[in-house]
Coordinates of C-alpha atoms in Angstrom, one line a residue:
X1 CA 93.0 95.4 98.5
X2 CA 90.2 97.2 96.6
X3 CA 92.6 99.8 94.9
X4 CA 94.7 96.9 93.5
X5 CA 91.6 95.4 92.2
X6 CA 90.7 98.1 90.1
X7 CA 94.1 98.3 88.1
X8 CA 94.6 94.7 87.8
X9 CA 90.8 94.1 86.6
X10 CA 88.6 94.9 83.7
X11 CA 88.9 98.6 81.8
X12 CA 85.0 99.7 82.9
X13 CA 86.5 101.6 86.5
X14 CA 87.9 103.7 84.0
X15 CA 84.9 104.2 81.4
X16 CA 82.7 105.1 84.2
X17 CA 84.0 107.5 85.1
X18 CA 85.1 109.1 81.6
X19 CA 82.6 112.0 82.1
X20 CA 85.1 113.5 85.4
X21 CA 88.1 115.0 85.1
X22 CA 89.4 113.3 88.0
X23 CA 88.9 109.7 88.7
X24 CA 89.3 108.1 91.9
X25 CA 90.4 104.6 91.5
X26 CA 92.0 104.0 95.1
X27 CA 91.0 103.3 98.5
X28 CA 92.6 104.6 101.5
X29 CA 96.6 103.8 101.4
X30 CA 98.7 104.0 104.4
X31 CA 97.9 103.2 107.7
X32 CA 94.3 102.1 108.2
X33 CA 92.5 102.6 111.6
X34 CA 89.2 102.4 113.2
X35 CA 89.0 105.6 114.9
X36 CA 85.4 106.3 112.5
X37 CA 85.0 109.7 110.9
X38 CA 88.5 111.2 112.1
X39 CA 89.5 108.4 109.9
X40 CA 88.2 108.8 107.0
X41 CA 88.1 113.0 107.0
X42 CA 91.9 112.6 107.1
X43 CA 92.1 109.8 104.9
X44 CA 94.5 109.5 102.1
X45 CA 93.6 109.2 98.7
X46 CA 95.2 108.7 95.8
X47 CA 93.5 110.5 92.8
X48 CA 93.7 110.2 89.0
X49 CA 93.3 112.8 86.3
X50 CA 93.2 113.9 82.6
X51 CA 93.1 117.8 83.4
X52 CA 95.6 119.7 81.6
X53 CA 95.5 122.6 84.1
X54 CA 98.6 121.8 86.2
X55 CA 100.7 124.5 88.5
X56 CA 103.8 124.3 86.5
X57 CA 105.3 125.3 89.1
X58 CA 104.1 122.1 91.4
X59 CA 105.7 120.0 88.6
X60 CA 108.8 121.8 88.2
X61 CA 108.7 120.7 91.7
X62 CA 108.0 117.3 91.3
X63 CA 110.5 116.8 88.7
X64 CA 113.3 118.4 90.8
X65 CA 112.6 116.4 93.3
X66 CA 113.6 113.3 91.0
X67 CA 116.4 115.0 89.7
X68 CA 115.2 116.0 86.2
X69 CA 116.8 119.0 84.9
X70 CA 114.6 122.3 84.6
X71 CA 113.1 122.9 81.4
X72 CA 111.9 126.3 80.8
X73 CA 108.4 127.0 82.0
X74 CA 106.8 128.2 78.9
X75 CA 108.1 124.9 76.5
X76 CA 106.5 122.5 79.3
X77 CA 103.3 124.3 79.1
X78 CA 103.5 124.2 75.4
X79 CA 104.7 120.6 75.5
X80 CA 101.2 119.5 77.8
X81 CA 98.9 122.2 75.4
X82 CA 100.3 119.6 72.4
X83 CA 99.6 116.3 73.9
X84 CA 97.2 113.9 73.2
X85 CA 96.8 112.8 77.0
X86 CA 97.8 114.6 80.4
X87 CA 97.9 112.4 83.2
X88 CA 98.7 113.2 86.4
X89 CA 98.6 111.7 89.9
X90 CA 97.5 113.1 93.4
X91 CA 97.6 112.6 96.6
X92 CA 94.7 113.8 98.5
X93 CA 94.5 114.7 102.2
X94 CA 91.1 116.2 103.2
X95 CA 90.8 119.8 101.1
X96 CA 94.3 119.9 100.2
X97 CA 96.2 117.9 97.0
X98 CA 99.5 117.5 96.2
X99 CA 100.9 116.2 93.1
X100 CA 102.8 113.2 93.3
X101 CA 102.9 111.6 89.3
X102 CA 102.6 113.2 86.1
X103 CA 102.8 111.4 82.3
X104 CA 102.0 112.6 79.0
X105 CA 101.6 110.8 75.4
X106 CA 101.7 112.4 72.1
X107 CA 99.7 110.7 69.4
X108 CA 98.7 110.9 65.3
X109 CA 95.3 110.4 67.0
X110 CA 94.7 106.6 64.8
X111 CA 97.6 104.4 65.8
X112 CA 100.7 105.9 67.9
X113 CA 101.3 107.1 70.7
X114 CA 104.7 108.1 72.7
X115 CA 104.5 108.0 76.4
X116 CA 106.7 111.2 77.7
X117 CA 107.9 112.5 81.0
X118 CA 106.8 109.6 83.5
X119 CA 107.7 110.8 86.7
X120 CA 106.8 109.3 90.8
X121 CA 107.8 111.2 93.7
X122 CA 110.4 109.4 95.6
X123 CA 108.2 109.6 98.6
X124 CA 105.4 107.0 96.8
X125 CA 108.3 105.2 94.5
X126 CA 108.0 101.4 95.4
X127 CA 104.4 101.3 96.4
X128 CA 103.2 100.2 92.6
X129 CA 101.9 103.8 92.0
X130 CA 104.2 104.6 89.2
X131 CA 102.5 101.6 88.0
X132 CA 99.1 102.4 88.5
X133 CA 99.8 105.6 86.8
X134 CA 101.3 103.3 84.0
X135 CA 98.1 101.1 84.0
X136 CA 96.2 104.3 83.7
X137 CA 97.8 106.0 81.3
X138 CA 97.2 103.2 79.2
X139 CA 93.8 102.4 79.5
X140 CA 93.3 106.0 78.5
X141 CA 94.8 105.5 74.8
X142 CA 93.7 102.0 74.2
X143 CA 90.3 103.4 75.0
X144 CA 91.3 106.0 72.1
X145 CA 91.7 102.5 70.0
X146 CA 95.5 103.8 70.0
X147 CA 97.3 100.4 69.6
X148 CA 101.3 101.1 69.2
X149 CA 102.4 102.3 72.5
X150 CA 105.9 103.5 72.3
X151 CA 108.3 105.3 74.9
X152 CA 111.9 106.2 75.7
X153 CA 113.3 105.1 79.2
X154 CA 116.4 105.6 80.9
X155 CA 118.8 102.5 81.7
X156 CA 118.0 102.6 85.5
X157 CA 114.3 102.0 84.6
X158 CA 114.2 99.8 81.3
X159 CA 113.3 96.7 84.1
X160 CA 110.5 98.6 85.2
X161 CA 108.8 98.9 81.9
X162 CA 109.9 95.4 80.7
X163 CA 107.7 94.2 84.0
X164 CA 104.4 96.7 82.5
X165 CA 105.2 94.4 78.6
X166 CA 106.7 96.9 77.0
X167 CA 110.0 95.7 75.3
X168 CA 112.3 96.3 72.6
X169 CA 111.3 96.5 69.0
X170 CA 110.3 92.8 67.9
X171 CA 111.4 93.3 64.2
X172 CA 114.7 94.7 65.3
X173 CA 114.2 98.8 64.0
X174 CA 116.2 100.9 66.1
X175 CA 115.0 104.2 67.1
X176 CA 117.2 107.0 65.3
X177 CA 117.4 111.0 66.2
X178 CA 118.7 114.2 65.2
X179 CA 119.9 116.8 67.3
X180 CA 120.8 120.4 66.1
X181 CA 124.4 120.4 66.2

């Protein structure tokens, strides 16, 4: 229950650790035993992180795996050198990491921010980590004193975000775009 606590409680789990580029805010998930050290050496962890230095490969994998289509390589690294926040999301087995979640905002550094590219492996979809990610994400710009939080979502998640607050525009404005024709 401890990892639950810490996203559900007050933002100083995440100011404490502000100094690290990657911030632990879980306890063990999946099955827990009392076999002792063999235990905990091959624990499970789930890790949080603000470091830009991402294999694009690893997320070209995790966004195929959801079904995105591919984007060329060099605009996605271009597209995480330009954001305001990077976070991503890993699972952690003993020496080795995989990455499992991935979300990035763009900002005017004072008031906005647009969350971009949230994305959950289906392996650790339904287990309230695409919220946690969600949750931490957040806590990241409203410690920025970012407080207009926008974001685009497809139809098959709209509930999702609805359930994290988020909801349509309260005065009405609709979002409007332009696309080379």
């Amino acid at each position: 229950m401890g990892f639950w606590k810490t996203w559900f409680s007050t933002p100083e789990s995440v100011s404490a650790n502000r100094a690290t580029s990657f911030e632990e805010h879980t306890g063990e998930i999946g099955s827990s035993s009392a076999n002792g050290d063999a235990s905990a050496r091959n624990a499970e962890r789930i890790v949080f992180s603000t470091e830009r230095d991402i294999d694009l490969y690893e997320l070209e994998e995790l966004c195929d795996a959801v079904g995105w289509s591919r984007r060329p390589l060099r605009k996605v690294k271009k597209a995480i050198e330009h954001s305001f926040l990077v976070a991503s999301m890993w699972q952690v087995r003993g020496n080795q990491r995989r990455l499992i979640g991935f979300a990035r905002a763009t900002s005017d550094h004072a008031f906005n921010a647009t969350i971009w590219d949230v994305v959950v492996h289906p392996d650790f979809q339904g287990k309230g980590l695409g919220k946690a990610l969600m949750k931490y994400v957040l806590k990241k710009l409203r410690s920025e004193e970012i407080s207009n939080v926008t974001l685009f979502a497809d139809p098959h998640v709209v509930d999702f975000y609805r359930g994290m607050g988020f909801m349509a525009d309260p005065e009405g404005i609709k979002g409007m775009f332009w696309y080379p024709h």
